[in-house]
CSV table of C-alpha atoms in Angstrom, one decimal:
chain,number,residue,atom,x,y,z
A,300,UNK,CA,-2.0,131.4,58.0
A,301,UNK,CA,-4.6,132.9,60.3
A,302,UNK,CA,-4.5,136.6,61.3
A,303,UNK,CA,-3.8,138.3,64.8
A,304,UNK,CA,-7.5,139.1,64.4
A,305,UNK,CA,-9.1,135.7,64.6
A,306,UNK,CA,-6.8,134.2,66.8
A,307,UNK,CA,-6.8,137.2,69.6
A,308,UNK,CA,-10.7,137.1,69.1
A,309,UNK,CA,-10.8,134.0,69.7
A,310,UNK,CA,-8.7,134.1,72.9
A,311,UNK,CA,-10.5,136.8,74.1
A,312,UNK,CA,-13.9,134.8,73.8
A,313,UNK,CA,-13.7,131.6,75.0
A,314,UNK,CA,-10.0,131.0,75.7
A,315,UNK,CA,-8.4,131.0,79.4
A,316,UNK,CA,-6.2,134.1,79.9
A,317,UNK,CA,-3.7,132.3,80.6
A,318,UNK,CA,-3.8,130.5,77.2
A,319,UNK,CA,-3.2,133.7,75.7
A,320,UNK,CA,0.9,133.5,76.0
A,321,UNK,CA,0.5,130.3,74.4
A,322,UNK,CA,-1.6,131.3,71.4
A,323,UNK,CA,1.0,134.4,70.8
A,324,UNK,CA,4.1,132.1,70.6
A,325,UNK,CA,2.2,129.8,67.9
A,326,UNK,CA,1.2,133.6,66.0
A,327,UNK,CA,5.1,135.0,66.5
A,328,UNK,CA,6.4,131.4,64.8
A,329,UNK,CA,3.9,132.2,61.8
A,330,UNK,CA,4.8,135.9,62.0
A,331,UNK,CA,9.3,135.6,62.0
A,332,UNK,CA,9.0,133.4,58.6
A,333,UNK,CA,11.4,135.4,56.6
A,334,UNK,CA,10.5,136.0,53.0
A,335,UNK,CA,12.2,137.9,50.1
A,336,UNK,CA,11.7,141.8,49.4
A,337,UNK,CA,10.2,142.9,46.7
A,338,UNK,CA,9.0,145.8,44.7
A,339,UNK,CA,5.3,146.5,44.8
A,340,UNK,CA,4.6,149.5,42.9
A,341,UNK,CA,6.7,152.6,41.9
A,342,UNK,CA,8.9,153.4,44.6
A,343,UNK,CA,7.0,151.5,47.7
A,344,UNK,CA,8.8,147.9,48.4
A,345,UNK,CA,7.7,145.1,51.0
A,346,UNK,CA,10.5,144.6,53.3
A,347,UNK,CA,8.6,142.8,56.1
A,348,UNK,CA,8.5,139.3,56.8
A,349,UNK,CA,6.3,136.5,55.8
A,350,UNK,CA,3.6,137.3,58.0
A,351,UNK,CA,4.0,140.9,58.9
A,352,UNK,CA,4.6,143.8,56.9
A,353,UNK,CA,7.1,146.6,56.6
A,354,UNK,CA,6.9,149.0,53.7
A,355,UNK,CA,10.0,151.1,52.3
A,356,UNK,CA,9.3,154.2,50.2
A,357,UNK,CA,12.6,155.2,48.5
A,358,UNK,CA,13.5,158.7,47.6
A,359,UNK,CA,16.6,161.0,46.3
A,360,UNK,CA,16.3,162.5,49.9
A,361,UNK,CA,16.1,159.6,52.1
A,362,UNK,CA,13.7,156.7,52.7
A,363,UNK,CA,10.3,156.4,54.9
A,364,UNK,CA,9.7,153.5,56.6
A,365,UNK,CA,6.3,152.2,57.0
A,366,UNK,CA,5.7,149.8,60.6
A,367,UNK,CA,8.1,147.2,62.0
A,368,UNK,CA,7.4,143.3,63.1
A,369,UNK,CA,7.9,141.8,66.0
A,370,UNK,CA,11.1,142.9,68.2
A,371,UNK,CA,13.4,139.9,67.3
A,372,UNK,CA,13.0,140.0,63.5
A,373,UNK,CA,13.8,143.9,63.3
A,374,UNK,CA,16.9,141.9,61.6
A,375,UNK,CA,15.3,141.0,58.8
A,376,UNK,CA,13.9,144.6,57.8
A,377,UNK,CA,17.0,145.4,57.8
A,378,UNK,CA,18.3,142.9,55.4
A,379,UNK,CA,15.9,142.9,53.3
A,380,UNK,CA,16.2,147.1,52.4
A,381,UNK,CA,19.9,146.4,52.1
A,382,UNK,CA,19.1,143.0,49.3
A,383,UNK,CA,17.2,145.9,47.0
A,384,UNK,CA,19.9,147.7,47.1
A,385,UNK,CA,18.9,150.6,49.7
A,386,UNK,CA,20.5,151.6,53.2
A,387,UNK,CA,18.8,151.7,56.6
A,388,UNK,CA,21.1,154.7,57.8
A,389,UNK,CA,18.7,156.7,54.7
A,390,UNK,CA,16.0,155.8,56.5
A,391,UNK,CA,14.6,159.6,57.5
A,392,UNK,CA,11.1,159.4,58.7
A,393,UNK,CA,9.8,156.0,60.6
A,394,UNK,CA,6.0,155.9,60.6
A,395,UNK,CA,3.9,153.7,62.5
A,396,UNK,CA,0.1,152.6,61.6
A,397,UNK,CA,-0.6,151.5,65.3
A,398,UNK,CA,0.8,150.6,68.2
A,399,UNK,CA,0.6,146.6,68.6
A,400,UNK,CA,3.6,144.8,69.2
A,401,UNK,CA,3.3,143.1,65.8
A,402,UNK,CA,3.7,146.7,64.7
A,403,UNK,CA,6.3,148.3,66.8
A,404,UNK,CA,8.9,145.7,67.8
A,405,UNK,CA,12.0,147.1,65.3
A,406,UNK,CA,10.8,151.4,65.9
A,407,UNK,CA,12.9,152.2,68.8
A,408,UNK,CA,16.1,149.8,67.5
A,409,UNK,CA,16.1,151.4,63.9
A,410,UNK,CA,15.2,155.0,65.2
A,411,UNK,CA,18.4,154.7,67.3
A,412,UNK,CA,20.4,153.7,64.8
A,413,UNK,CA,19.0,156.5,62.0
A,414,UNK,CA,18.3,159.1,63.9
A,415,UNK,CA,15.0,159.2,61.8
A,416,UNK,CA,12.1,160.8,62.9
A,417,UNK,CA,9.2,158.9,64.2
A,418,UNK,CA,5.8,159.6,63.7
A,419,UNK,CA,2.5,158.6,65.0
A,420,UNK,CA,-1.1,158.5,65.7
A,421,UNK,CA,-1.7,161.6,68.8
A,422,UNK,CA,-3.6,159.1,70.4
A,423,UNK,CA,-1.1,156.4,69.9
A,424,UNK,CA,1.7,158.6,71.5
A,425,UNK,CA,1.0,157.0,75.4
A,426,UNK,CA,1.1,153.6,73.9
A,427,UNK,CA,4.5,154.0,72.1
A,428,UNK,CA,5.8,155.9,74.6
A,429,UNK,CA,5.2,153.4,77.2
A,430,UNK,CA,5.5,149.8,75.2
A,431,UNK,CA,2.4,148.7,76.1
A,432,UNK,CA,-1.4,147.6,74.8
A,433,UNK,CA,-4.1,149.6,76.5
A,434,UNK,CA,-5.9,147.7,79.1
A,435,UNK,CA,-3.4,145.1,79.0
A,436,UNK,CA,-0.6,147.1,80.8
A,437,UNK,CA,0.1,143.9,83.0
A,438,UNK,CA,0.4,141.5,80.3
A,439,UNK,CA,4.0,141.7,79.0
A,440,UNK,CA,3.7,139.4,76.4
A,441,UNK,CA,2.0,142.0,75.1
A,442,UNK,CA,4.6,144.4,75.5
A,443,UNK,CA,6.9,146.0,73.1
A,444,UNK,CA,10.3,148.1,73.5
A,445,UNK,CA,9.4,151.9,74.2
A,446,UNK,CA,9.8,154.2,71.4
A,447,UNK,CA,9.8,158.2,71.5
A,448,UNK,CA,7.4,159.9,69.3
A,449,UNK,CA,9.1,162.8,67.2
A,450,UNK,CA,5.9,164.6,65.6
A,451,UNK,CA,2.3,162.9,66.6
A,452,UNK,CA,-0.4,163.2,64.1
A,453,UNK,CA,-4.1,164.0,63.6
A,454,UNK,CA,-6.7,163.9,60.5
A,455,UNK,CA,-5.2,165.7,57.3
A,456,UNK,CA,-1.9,166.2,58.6
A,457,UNK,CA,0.8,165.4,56.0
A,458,UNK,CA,4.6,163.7,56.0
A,459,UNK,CA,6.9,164.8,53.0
A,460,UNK,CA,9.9,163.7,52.1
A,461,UNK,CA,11.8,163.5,48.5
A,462,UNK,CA,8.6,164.6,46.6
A,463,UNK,CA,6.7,162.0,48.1
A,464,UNK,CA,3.5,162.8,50.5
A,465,UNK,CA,1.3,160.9,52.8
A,466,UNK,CA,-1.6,161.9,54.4
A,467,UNK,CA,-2.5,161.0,57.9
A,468,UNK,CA,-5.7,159.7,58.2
A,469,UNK,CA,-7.6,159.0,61.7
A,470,UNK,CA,-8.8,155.4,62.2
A,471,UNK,CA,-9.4,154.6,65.1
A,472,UNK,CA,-10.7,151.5,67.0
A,473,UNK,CA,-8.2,148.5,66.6
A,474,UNK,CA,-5.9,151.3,68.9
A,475,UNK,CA,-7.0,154.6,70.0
A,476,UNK,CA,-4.7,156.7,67.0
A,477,UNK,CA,-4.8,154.0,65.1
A,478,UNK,CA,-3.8,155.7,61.4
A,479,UNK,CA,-4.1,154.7,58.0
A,480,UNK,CA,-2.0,156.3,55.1
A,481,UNK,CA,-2.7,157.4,51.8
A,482,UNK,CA,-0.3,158.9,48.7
A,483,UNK,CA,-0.4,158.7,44.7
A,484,UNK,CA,2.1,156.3,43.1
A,485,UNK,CA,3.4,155.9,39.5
A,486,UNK,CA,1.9,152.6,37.6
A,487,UNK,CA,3.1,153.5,34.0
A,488,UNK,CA,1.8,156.6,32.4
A,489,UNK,CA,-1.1,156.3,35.0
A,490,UNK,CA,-1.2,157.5,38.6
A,491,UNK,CA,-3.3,155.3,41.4
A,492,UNK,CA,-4.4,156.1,45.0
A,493,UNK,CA,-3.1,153.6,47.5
A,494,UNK,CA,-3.8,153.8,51.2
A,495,UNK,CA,-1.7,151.8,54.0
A,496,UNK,CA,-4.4,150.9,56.0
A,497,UNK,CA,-4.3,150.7,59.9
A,498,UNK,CA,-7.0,148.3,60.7
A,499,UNK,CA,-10.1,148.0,61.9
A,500,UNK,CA,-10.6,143.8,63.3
A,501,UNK,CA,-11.7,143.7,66.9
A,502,UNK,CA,-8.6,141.3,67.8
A,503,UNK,CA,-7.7,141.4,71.8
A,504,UNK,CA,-10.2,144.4,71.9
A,505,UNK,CA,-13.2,144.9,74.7
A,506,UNK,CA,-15.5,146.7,73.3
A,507,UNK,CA,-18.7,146.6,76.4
A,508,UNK,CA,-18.4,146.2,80.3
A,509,UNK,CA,-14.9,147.4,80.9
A,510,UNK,CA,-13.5,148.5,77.6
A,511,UNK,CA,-10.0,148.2,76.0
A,512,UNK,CA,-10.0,152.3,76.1
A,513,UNK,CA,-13.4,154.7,76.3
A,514,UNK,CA,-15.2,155.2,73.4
A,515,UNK,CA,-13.9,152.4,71.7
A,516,UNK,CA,-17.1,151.2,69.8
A,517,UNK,CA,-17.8,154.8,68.6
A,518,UNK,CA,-14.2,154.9,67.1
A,519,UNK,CA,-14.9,151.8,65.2
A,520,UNK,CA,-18.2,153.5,63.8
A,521,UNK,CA,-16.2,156.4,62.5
A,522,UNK,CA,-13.7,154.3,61.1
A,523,UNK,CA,-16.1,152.6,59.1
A,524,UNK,CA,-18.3,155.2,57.9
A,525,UNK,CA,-14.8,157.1,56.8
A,526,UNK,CA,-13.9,154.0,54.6
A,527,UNK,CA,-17.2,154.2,52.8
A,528,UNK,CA,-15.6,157.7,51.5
A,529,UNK,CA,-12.6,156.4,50.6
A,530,UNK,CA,-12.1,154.7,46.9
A,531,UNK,CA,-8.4,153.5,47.0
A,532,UNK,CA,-6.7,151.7,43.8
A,533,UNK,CA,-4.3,150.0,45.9
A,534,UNK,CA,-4.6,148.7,49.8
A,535,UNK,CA,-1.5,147.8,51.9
A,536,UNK,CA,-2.1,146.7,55.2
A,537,UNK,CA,-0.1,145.8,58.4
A,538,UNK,CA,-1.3,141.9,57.3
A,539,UNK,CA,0.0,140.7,54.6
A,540,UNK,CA,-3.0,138.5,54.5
A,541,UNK,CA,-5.7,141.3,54.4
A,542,UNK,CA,-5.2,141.9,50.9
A,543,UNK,CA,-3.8,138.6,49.8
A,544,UNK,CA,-0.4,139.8,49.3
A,545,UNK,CA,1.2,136.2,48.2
A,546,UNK,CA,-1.7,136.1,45.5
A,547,UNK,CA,-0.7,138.9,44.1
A,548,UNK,CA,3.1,138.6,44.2
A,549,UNK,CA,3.0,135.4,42.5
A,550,UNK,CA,1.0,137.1,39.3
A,551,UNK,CA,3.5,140.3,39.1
A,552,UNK,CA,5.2,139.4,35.8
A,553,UNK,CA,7.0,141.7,33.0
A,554,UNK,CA,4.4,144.2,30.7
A,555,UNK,CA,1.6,142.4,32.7
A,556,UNK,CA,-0.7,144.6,34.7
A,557,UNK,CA,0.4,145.3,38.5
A,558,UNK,CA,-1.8,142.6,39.9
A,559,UNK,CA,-1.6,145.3,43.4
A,560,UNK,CA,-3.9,147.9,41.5
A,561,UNK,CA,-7.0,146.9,42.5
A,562,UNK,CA,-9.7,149.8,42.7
A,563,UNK,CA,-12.6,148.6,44.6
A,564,UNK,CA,-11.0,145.9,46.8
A,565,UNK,CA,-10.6,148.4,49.9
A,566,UNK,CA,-14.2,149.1,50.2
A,567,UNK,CA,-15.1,145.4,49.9
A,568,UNK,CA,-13.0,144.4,52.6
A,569,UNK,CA,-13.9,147.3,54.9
A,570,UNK,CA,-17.6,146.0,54.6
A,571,UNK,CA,-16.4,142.4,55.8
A,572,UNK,CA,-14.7,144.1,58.7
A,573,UNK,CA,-18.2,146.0,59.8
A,574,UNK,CA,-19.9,142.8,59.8
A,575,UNK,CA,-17.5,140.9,61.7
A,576,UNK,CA,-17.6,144.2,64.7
A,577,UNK,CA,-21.4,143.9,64.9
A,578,UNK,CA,-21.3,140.3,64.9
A,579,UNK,CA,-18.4,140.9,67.9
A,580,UNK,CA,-19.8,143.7,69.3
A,581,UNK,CA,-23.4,141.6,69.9
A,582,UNK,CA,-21.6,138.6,70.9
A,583,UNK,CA,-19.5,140.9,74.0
A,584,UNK,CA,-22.8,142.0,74.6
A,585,UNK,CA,-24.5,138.9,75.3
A,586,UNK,CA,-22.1,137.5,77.3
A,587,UNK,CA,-22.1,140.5,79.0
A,588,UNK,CA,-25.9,140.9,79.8
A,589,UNK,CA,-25.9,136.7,80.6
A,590,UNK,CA,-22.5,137.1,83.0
A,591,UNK,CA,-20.6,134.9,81.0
């Protein structure tokens, strides 16, 4: 399946604009597949669909609820908590990694009906608030149902709930308060690191000329060098793809090792991600300085 990433890059290099609708509805076909829930590691589960994820972290006090998918498979989430056995209306906190429609379609639905709070990237807050991609605002295929921000978030600030914490962490680039994630989890009588990353792919983004927001390619930078500090043993990601989550599912098995632990893996994939901006970033450029 190919990510947002490569397609939206692809459409924002040498595709029409007006092709763009038509790439989306082949991405949102790939993107509804349902799939089944599963457990992933302690008390985090995978509740989002075949081709977008949605992470549930379970607790005595309540639940937190990681991202959505795309507006008309909100449905879905919310079968898939209640098939492991857990209820939406314990869903207390609802936090968001950024704010892309793939990402945000099911927050305001599920924060009406839960009366959880919702949390975000600061910088995300104008984004959520208003449903819409920045720099896009006319494109409302684009667009996503608005959603109000309870508490908005900056580097270091921390969500608790149930004994569980997560620590915000500011990535930004893919969206301006794009925010990654990170908590300690339970894998047997050892305890790992795992970060929900934001993102960090160039996607629909301009980054020269007129830019998707100001400062974009500077954001990216900071993203990047941050990542070379961090040493997760675990990486969830808005993608399923971007750490081969179907790999890995099929190898969980009984007294085996959880095939998610994987120290290392976050730091390999973050270089990848570098490349591919310079490699984007000279491209934009180019076409840029040649008035293509």
């Amino acid at each position: 399946m190919l990510l947002l990433a490569a397609t939206l890059s692809l459409a924002a290099g040498s595709a029409a604009a007006q092709s763009l609708p038509d790439l989306m509805k082949q991405m949102i076909a790939a993107w509804n597949t349902p799939t089944e829930p599963f457990k992933v590691i302690d008390n985090i589960y995978y509740v989002g669909t075949n081709g977008l994820a949605s992470y549930l972290i379970t607790t005595p006090q309540g639940h937190i609820l990681i991202d959505t998918v795309m507006p008309e498979s909100t449905a879905q989430i919310e079968a898939s908590i209640g098939k492991l056995g857990f209820k939406v209306a314990d869903i207390k906190v609802i936090l968001n990694t950024h704010a892309h429609i793939d990402h945000t379609g099911g927050l305001a639905q599920i924060k009406q009906e839960t009366g959880a709070q919702m949390v975000a990237g600061a910088k995300d807050v104008p984004l959520l608030e208003g449903g819409f991609y920045p720099g896009r605002e006319e494109e409302r295929h684009l667009g996503f149902p608005p959603v109000k921000v309870d508490r908005a978030v900056h580097e270091g600030d921390t969500v608790t709930l149930g004994g569980v914490t997560l620590t915000a962490h500011e990535t930004p680039g893919h969206s301006p308060g794009c925010t990654s994630w990170t908590t300690d989890v339970k894998d047997g009588g050892a305890t790992r690191s795992l970060i929900f990353f934001c993102s960090a792919t160039v996607a629909l983004n301009q980054l020269v000329g007129r830019p998707t927001y100001p400062g974009i390619v500077d954001d990216y930078r900071k993203t990047y060098a941050w990542a070379k500090t961090a040493h997760p043993d675990i990486l969830l990601a808005p993608h399923p793809e971007m750490y081969d989550m179907a790999g890995k599912r099929a190898k969980i098995a009984e007294g085996a090792p959880n095939p998610f632990v994987n120290p290392g893996e976050f730091n390999t994939y973050l270089d990848k991600l570098e490349t591919q901006f310079n490699e984007g970033l000279a491209k934009q450029t180019a076409a840029l300085q040649s008035g293509k």
